[in-house]
């Protein structure tokens, strides 16, 4: 009986922690993809993943989608995400979806990443953060930094020099 109680405590504590974890950072995904053999559309899949994760990350970092501003970085990544969604549907899946179906699929994926980031950030901020000046968790910062660098490379933003 004692072993069962200990097992349940460990199981619940692990579940509670992992429920708030970012499931896969962008660089982890890219490392995983780099380890796989090349295939037709691999770069498209990578670009799609990056764009959808970055759209969600930018919406979290900068307060979500603001309909009054068309040039937000999150919106720019959303445009890239949808464009990649159209290309992937046409070239890898035979173009079976309508534009509206692809848009909905992309928006739902971004929403799921957004919720993952929000849940992670909220949990980290309330339960893990030790420095009151820290706003973002180390894992969140990794993805945000990656997205800002990609945004700069794509000409979406100009980052200040360090």
Short mmCIF file of N, CA and C in Angstrom, two decimals, residues 22-152:
data_model
loop_
_atom_site.label_atom_id
_atom_site.label_comp_id
_atom_site.label_asym_id
_atom_site.label_seq_id
_atom_site.Cartn_x
_atom_site.Cartn_y
_atom_site.Cartn_z
N UNK A 22 6.74 23.48 -21.98
CA UNK A 22 6.68 23.67 -23.43
C UNK A 22 7.10 22.33 -24.02
N UNK A 23 6.24 21.74 -24.81
CA UNK A 23 6.47 20.38 -25.27
C UNK A 23 7.73 20.26 -26.13
N UNK A 24 7.96 21.23 -26.99
CA UNK A 24 9.15 21.16 -27.83
C UNK A 24 9.58 22.57 -28.23
N UNK A 25 10.79 22.92 -27.84
CA UNK A 25 11.35 24.20 -28.25
C UNK A 25 11.69 24.13 -29.73
N UNK A 26 11.78 25.28 -30.35
CA UNK A 26 12.06 25.32 -31.78
C UNK A 26 13.38 24.63 -32.10
N UNK A 27 14.42 24.95 -31.34
CA UNK A 27 15.72 24.33 -31.65
C UNK A 27 15.70 22.82 -31.43
N UNK A 28 14.89 22.34 -30.49
CA UNK A 28 14.77 20.90 -30.27
C UNK A 28 14.15 20.22 -31.49
N UNK A 29 13.11 20.86 -32.02
CA UNK A 29 12.46 20.34 -33.23
C UNK A 29 13.45 20.32 -34.39
N UNK A 30 14.20 21.42 -34.57
CA UNK A 30 15.15 21.49 -35.68
C UNK A 30 16.26 20.45 -35.53
N UNK A 31 16.74 20.25 -34.30
CA UNK A 31 17.74 19.21 -34.06
C UNK A 31 17.19 17.83 -34.41
N UNK A 32 15.95 17.58 -34.02
CA UNK A 32 15.30 16.31 -34.31
C UNK A 32 15.15 16.12 -35.83
N UNK A 33 14.75 17.18 -36.51
CA UNK A 33 14.58 17.12 -37.97
C UNK A 33 15.92 16.93 -38.68
N UNK A 34 16.96 17.59 -38.17
CA UNK A 34 18.29 17.45 -38.79
C UNK A 34 18.80 16.02 -38.68
N UNK A 35 18.40 15.32 -37.64
CA UNK A 35 18.84 13.94 -37.45
C UNK A 35 18.11 12.97 -38.39
N UNK A 36 16.99 13.40 -38.95
CA UNK A 36 16.22 12.55 -39.85
C UNK A 36 16.77 12.67 -41.27
N UNK A 37 16.60 11.61 -42.05
CA UNK A 37 17.02 11.70 -43.46
C UNK A 37 16.22 12.80 -44.19
N UNK A 38 16.85 13.39 -45.18
CA UNK A 38 16.15 14.40 -45.98
C UNK A 38 14.98 13.76 -46.71
N UNK A 39 13.94 14.54 -46.93
CA UNK A 39 12.79 14.10 -47.70
C UNK A 39 12.21 15.32 -48.42
N UNK A 40 11.43 15.07 -49.42
CA UNK A 40 10.78 16.13 -50.18
C UNK A 40 9.86 16.91 -49.23
N UNK A 41 10.08 18.20 -49.13
CA UNK A 41 9.24 19.03 -48.28
C UNK A 41 9.75 19.24 -46.86
N UNK A 42 10.93 18.69 -46.55
CA UNK A 42 11.46 18.81 -45.18
C UNK A 42 11.64 20.28 -44.79
N UNK A 43 12.22 21.09 -45.67
CA UNK A 43 12.42 22.52 -45.37
C UNK A 43 11.08 23.24 -45.20
N UNK A 44 10.11 22.84 -45.98
CA UNK A 44 8.78 23.44 -45.84
C UNK A 44 8.18 23.12 -44.47
N UNK A 45 8.32 21.88 -44.06
CA UNK A 45 7.80 21.48 -42.75
C UNK A 45 8.50 22.25 -41.63
N UNK A 46 9.82 22.42 -41.76
CA UNK A 46 10.57 23.16 -40.75
C UNK A 46 10.14 24.62 -40.71
N UNK A 47 10.00 25.23 -41.87
CA UNK A 47 9.58 26.63 -41.93
C UNK A 47 8.18 26.81 -41.36
N UNK A 48 7.30 25.87 -41.65
CA UNK A 48 5.93 25.92 -41.13
C UNK A 48 5.94 25.84 -39.60
N UNK A 49 6.71 24.91 -39.06
CA UNK A 49 6.79 24.76 -37.60
C UNK A 49 7.32 26.05 -36.96
N UNK A 50 8.41 26.56 -37.51
CA UNK A 50 9.01 27.78 -36.97
C UNK A 50 8.02 28.93 -37.02
N UNK A 51 7.38 29.12 -38.15
CA UNK A 51 6.45 30.25 -38.31
C UNK A 51 5.26 30.15 -37.36
N UNK A 52 4.69 28.96 -37.21
CA UNK A 52 3.54 28.82 -36.32
C UNK A 52 3.93 29.01 -34.86
N UNK A 53 5.07 28.43 -34.45
CA UNK A 53 5.54 28.62 -33.08
C UNK A 53 5.88 30.09 -32.82
N UNK A 54 6.50 30.74 -33.79
CA UNK A 54 6.88 32.14 -33.61
C UNK A 54 5.66 33.05 -33.58
N UNK A 55 4.65 32.76 -34.39
CA UNK A 55 3.42 33.56 -34.33
C UNK A 55 2.84 33.48 -32.92
N UNK A 56 2.73 32.27 -32.39
CA UNK A 56 2.19 32.09 -31.04
C UNK A 56 3.06 32.77 -30.00
N UNK A 57 4.36 32.59 -30.10
CA UNK A 57 5.29 33.20 -29.14
C UNK A 57 5.21 34.72 -29.15
N UNK A 58 5.13 35.29 -30.32
CA UNK A 58 5.06 36.75 -30.42
C UNK A 58 3.72 37.27 -29.89
N UNK A 59 2.65 36.52 -30.13
CA UNK A 59 1.35 36.92 -29.56
C UNK A 59 1.38 36.89 -28.04
N UNK A 60 2.05 35.90 -27.48
CA UNK A 60 2.17 35.82 -26.02
C UNK A 60 3.03 36.97 -25.50
N UNK A 61 4.17 37.18 -26.13
CA UNK A 61 5.13 38.17 -25.64
C UNK A 61 4.63 39.60 -25.77
N UNK A 62 3.87 39.86 -26.82
CA UNK A 62 3.46 41.24 -27.09
C UNK A 62 1.97 41.45 -26.94
N UNK A 63 1.31 40.62 -26.16
CA UNK A 63 -0.07 40.88 -25.79
C UNK A 63 -1.13 40.34 -26.71
N UNK A 64 -0.82 39.40 -27.53
CA UNK A 64 -1.84 38.80 -28.38
C UNK A 64 -2.07 39.57 -29.66
N UNK A 65 -3.03 39.12 -30.42
CA UNK A 65 -3.35 39.71 -31.71
C UNK A 65 -4.07 41.04 -31.50
N UNK A 66 -3.49 42.10 -32.01
CA UNK A 66 -4.09 43.42 -31.90
C UNK A 66 -4.67 43.80 -33.26
N UNK A 67 -6.00 43.81 -33.40
CA UNK A 67 -6.60 44.09 -34.71
C UNK A 67 -6.33 45.51 -35.21
N UNK A 68 -5.90 46.40 -34.34
CA UNK A 68 -5.61 47.78 -34.75
C UNK A 68 -4.23 47.93 -35.38
N UNK A 69 -3.40 46.90 -35.27
CA UNK A 69 -2.04 46.96 -35.83
C UNK A 69 -1.84 45.80 -36.79
N UNK A 70 -1.64 46.14 -38.05
CA UNK A 70 -1.45 45.10 -39.06
C UNK A 70 -0.01 44.64 -39.17
N UNK A 71 0.91 45.38 -38.59
CA UNK A 71 2.32 45.07 -38.80
C UNK A 71 2.99 44.41 -37.60
N UNK A 72 2.21 43.87 -36.70
CA UNK A 72 2.79 43.18 -35.56
C UNK A 72 3.60 41.98 -36.03
N UNK A 73 4.65 41.67 -35.30
CA UNK A 73 5.50 40.55 -35.66
C UNK A 73 4.73 39.23 -35.65
N UNK A 74 3.84 39.07 -34.68
CA UNK A 74 3.01 37.86 -34.65
C UNK A 74 2.16 37.72 -35.90
N UNK A 75 1.59 38.84 -36.37
CA UNK A 75 0.79 38.81 -37.59
C UNK A 75 1.64 38.48 -38.81
N UNK A 76 2.87 38.98 -38.82
CA UNK A 76 3.76 38.67 -39.94
C UNK A 76 4.10 37.18 -39.97
N UNK A 77 4.33 36.60 -38.80
CA UNK A 77 4.57 35.16 -38.75
C UNK A 77 3.30 34.39 -39.11
N UNK A 78 2.14 34.92 -38.78
CA UNK A 78 0.88 34.29 -39.17
C UNK A 78 0.77 34.22 -40.69
N UNK A 79 1.12 35.30 -41.37
CA UNK A 79 1.08 35.33 -42.84
C UNK A 79 2.02 34.27 -43.41
N UNK A 80 3.22 34.18 -42.85
CA UNK A 80 4.18 33.16 -43.31
C UNK A 80 3.62 31.77 -43.04
N UNK A 81 3.02 31.57 -41.87
CA UNK A 81 2.44 30.27 -41.51
C UNK A 81 1.37 29.86 -42.51
N UNK A 82 0.48 30.77 -42.82
CA UNK A 82 -0.59 30.44 -43.78
C UNK A 82 0.00 30.17 -45.16
N UNK A 83 0.96 30.97 -45.57
CA UNK A 83 1.59 30.74 -46.87
C UNK A 83 2.23 29.36 -46.94
N UNK A 84 2.93 28.99 -45.88
CA UNK A 84 3.55 27.66 -45.85
C UNK A 84 2.48 26.57 -45.80
N UNK A 85 1.38 26.84 -45.10
CA UNK A 85 0.28 25.88 -45.06
C UNK A 85 -0.29 25.63 -46.45
N UNK A 86 -0.44 26.70 -47.26
CA UNK A 86 -0.94 26.55 -48.64
C UNK A 86 0.04 25.74 -49.48
N UNK A 87 1.33 26.05 -49.34
CA UNK A 87 2.36 25.36 -50.12
C UNK A 87 2.40 23.88 -49.75
N UNK A 88 2.39 23.59 -48.46
CA UNK A 88 2.44 22.19 -48.01
C UNK A 88 1.21 21.44 -48.48
N UNK A 89 0.05 22.07 -48.39
CA UNK A 89 -1.16 21.40 -48.86
C UNK A 89 -1.07 21.11 -50.36
N UNK A 90 -0.61 22.08 -51.13
CA UNK A 90 -0.54 21.91 -52.59
C UNK A 90 0.54 20.90 -52.99
N UNK A 91 1.72 21.01 -52.41
CA UNK A 91 2.86 20.21 -52.88
C UNK A 91 3.00 18.86 -52.18
N UNK A 92 2.57 18.76 -50.94
CA UNK A 92 2.76 17.51 -50.21
C UNK A 92 1.47 16.71 -50.06
N UNK A 93 0.34 17.39 -50.13
CA UNK A 93 -0.92 16.70 -49.83
C UNK A 93 -1.91 16.75 -50.99
N UNK A 94 -1.44 17.20 -52.15
CA UNK A 94 -2.30 17.17 -53.33
C UNK A 94 -3.32 18.29 -53.44
N UNK A 95 -3.22 19.31 -52.63
CA UNK A 95 -4.12 20.46 -52.72
C UNK A 95 -5.57 20.14 -52.46
N UNK A 96 -5.82 19.30 -51.49
CA UNK A 96 -7.18 18.84 -51.21
C UNK A 96 -7.98 19.78 -50.32
N UNK A 97 -7.32 20.73 -49.69
CA UNK A 97 -8.01 21.63 -48.76
C UNK A 97 -8.28 22.98 -49.42
N UNK A 98 -9.35 23.62 -48.98
CA UNK A 98 -9.63 24.97 -49.43
C UNK A 98 -8.74 25.94 -48.66
N UNK A 99 -8.66 27.16 -49.16
CA UNK A 99 -7.90 28.20 -48.46
C UNK A 99 -8.44 28.37 -47.05
N UNK A 100 -9.73 28.38 -46.90
CA UNK A 100 -10.35 28.53 -45.59
C UNK A 100 -10.02 27.38 -44.65
N UNK A 101 -9.95 26.18 -45.17
CA UNK A 101 -9.59 25.03 -44.34
C UNK A 101 -8.14 25.12 -43.87
N UNK A 102 -7.25 25.54 -44.77
CA UNK A 102 -5.85 25.70 -44.38
C UNK A 102 -5.73 26.81 -43.35
N UNK A 103 -6.43 27.93 -43.58
CA UNK A 103 -6.39 29.04 -42.62
C UNK A 103 -6.83 28.58 -41.24
N UNK A 104 -7.92 27.85 -41.18
CA UNK A 104 -8.44 27.36 -39.90
C UNK A 104 -7.45 26.41 -39.24
N UNK A 105 -6.86 25.51 -40.02
CA UNK A 105 -5.87 24.58 -39.49
C UNK A 105 -4.67 25.33 -38.90
N UNK A 106 -4.18 26.33 -39.62
CA UNK A 106 -3.03 27.11 -39.16
C UNK A 106 -3.40 27.88 -37.89
N UNK A 107 -4.55 28.53 -37.90
CA UNK A 107 -4.98 29.31 -36.74
C UNK A 107 -5.17 28.42 -35.52
N UNK A 108 -5.71 27.23 -35.71
CA UNK A 108 -5.89 26.30 -34.58
C UNK A 108 -4.54 25.83 -34.03
N UNK A 109 -3.59 25.57 -34.92
CA UNK A 109 -2.26 25.16 -34.47
C UNK A 109 -1.58 26.28 -33.68
N UNK A 110 -1.66 27.50 -34.20
CA UNK A 110 -1.08 28.64 -33.50
C UNK A 110 -1.76 28.82 -32.15
N UNK A 111 -3.06 28.67 -32.10
CA UNK A 111 -3.80 28.78 -30.84
C UNK A 111 -3.34 27.72 -29.84
N UNK A 112 -3.08 26.50 -30.32
CA UNK A 112 -2.62 25.45 -29.39
C UNK A 112 -1.23 25.78 -28.85
N UNK A 113 -0.34 26.31 -29.70
CA UNK A 113 0.98 26.73 -29.22
C UNK A 113 0.86 27.92 -28.27
N UNK A 114 -0.03 28.84 -28.59
CA UNK A 114 -0.28 30.01 -27.73
C UNK A 114 -0.69 29.55 -26.34
N UNK A 115 -1.64 28.62 -26.27
CA UNK A 115 -2.11 28.11 -24.97
C UNK A 115 -1.00 27.38 -24.24
N UNK A 116 -0.17 26.64 -24.97
CA UNK A 116 0.96 25.95 -24.35
C UNK A 116 1.92 26.96 -23.73
N UNK A 117 2.24 28.02 -24.47
CA UNK A 117 3.13 29.05 -23.95
C UNK A 117 2.50 29.76 -22.74
N UNK A 118 1.23 30.10 -22.82
CA UNK A 118 0.54 30.80 -21.72
C UNK A 118 0.53 29.92 -20.47
N UNK A 119 0.18 28.66 -20.62
CA UNK A 119 0.16 27.74 -19.47
C UNK A 119 1.55 27.61 -18.85
N UNK A 120 2.55 27.46 -19.70
CA UNK A 120 3.92 27.35 -19.22
C UNK A 120 4.34 28.61 -18.48
N UNK A 121 4.12 29.75 -19.11
CA UNK A 121 4.53 31.03 -18.51
C UNK A 121 3.82 31.30 -17.19
N UNK A 122 2.53 31.06 -17.16
CA UNK A 122 1.77 31.28 -15.93
C UNK A 122 2.26 30.42 -14.79
N UNK A 123 2.48 29.15 -15.09
CA UNK A 123 2.97 28.23 -14.05
C UNK A 123 4.36 28.65 -13.60
N UNK A 124 5.25 28.92 -14.56
CA UNK A 124 6.62 29.31 -14.22
C UNK A 124 6.62 30.59 -13.40
N UNK A 125 5.85 31.57 -13.81
CA UNK A 125 5.83 32.87 -13.14
C UNK A 125 5.36 32.75 -11.69
N UNK A 126 4.34 31.94 -11.48
CA UNK A 126 3.74 31.81 -10.14
C UNK A 126 4.46 30.80 -9.25
N UNK A 127 5.11 29.80 -9.82
CA UNK A 127 5.63 28.69 -9.01
C UNK A 127 7.13 28.44 -9.09
N UNK A 128 7.79 28.92 -10.11
CA UNK A 128 9.19 28.55 -10.31
C UNK A 128 10.11 29.77 -10.26
N UNK A 129 9.65 30.88 -10.74
CA UNK A 129 10.47 32.08 -10.86
C UNK A 129 11.08 32.45 -9.51
N UNK A 130 12.40 32.72 -9.52
CA UNK A 130 13.08 33.11 -8.29
C UNK A 130 13.56 34.56 -8.35
N UNK A 131 13.74 35.10 -9.53
CA UNK A 131 14.18 36.49 -9.71
C UNK A 131 12.97 37.34 -10.06
N UNK A 132 12.58 38.27 -9.19
CA UNK A 132 11.38 39.07 -9.46
C UNK A 132 11.49 39.95 -10.70
N UNK A 133 12.70 40.15 -11.21
CA UNK A 133 12.88 40.96 -12.42
C UNK A 133 12.72 40.14 -13.70
N UNK A 134 12.70 38.84 -13.57
CA UNK A 134 12.54 37.98 -14.75
C UNK A 134 11.08 37.95 -15.17
N UNK A 135 10.85 38.14 -16.46
CA UNK A 135 9.50 38.12 -17.00
C UNK A 135 9.19 36.79 -17.68
N UNK A 136 10.18 36.26 -18.39
CA UNK A 136 9.98 35.03 -19.15
C UNK A 136 10.84 33.91 -18.60
N UNK A 137 10.32 32.69 -18.69
CA UNK A 137 11.09 31.52 -18.27
C UNK A 137 12.27 31.33 -19.22
N UNK A 138 13.29 30.61 -18.76
CA UNK A 138 14.43 30.35 -19.66
C UNK A 138 14.02 29.66 -20.96
N UNK A 139 13.09 28.71 -20.88
CA UNK A 139 12.64 28.01 -22.10
C UNK A 139 11.87 28.95 -23.01
N UNK A 140 11.04 29.78 -22.45
CA UNK A 140 10.29 30.74 -23.26
C UNK A 140 11.24 31.73 -23.93
N UNK A 141 12.24 32.17 -23.17
CA UNK A 141 13.22 33.11 -23.72
C UNK A 141 13.97 32.51 -24.91
N UNK A 142 14.26 31.22 -24.82
CA UNK A 142 14.96 30.56 -25.94
C UNK A 142 14.16 30.68 -27.23
N UNK A 143 12.86 30.34 -27.15
CA UNK A 143 12.03 30.42 -28.35
C UNK A 143 11.86 31.87 -28.82
N UNK A 144 11.63 32.78 -27.88
CA UNK A 144 11.44 34.18 -28.27
C UNK A 144 12.69 34.75 -28.94
N UNK A 145 13.85 34.45 -28.39
CA UNK A 145 15.10 34.93 -28.99
C UNK A 145 15.26 34.36 -30.40
N UNK A 146 14.99 33.08 -30.54
CA UNK A 146 15.08 32.44 -31.85
C UNK A 146 14.15 33.15 -32.83
N UNK A 147 12.92 33.42 -32.41
CA UNK A 147 11.93 34.05 -33.29
C UNK A 147 12.32 35.48 -33.65
N UNK A 148 12.86 36.21 -32.70
CA UNK A 148 13.30 37.57 -33.00
C UNK A 148 14.45 37.55 -34.01
N UNK A 149 15.36 36.61 -33.85
CA UNK A 149 16.47 36.50 -34.80
C UNK A 149 15.98 36.11 -36.19
N UNK A 150 15.04 35.19 -36.25
CA UNK A 150 14.46 34.81 -37.55
C UNK A 150 13.71 35.99 -38.15
N UNK A 151 12.96 36.71 -37.33
CA UNK A 151 12.24 37.90 -37.81
C UNK A 151 13.19 38.92 -38.39
N UNK A 152 14.35 39.08 -37.75
CA UNK A 152 15.34 40.02 -38.27
C UNK A 152 15.92 39.51 -39.59
#
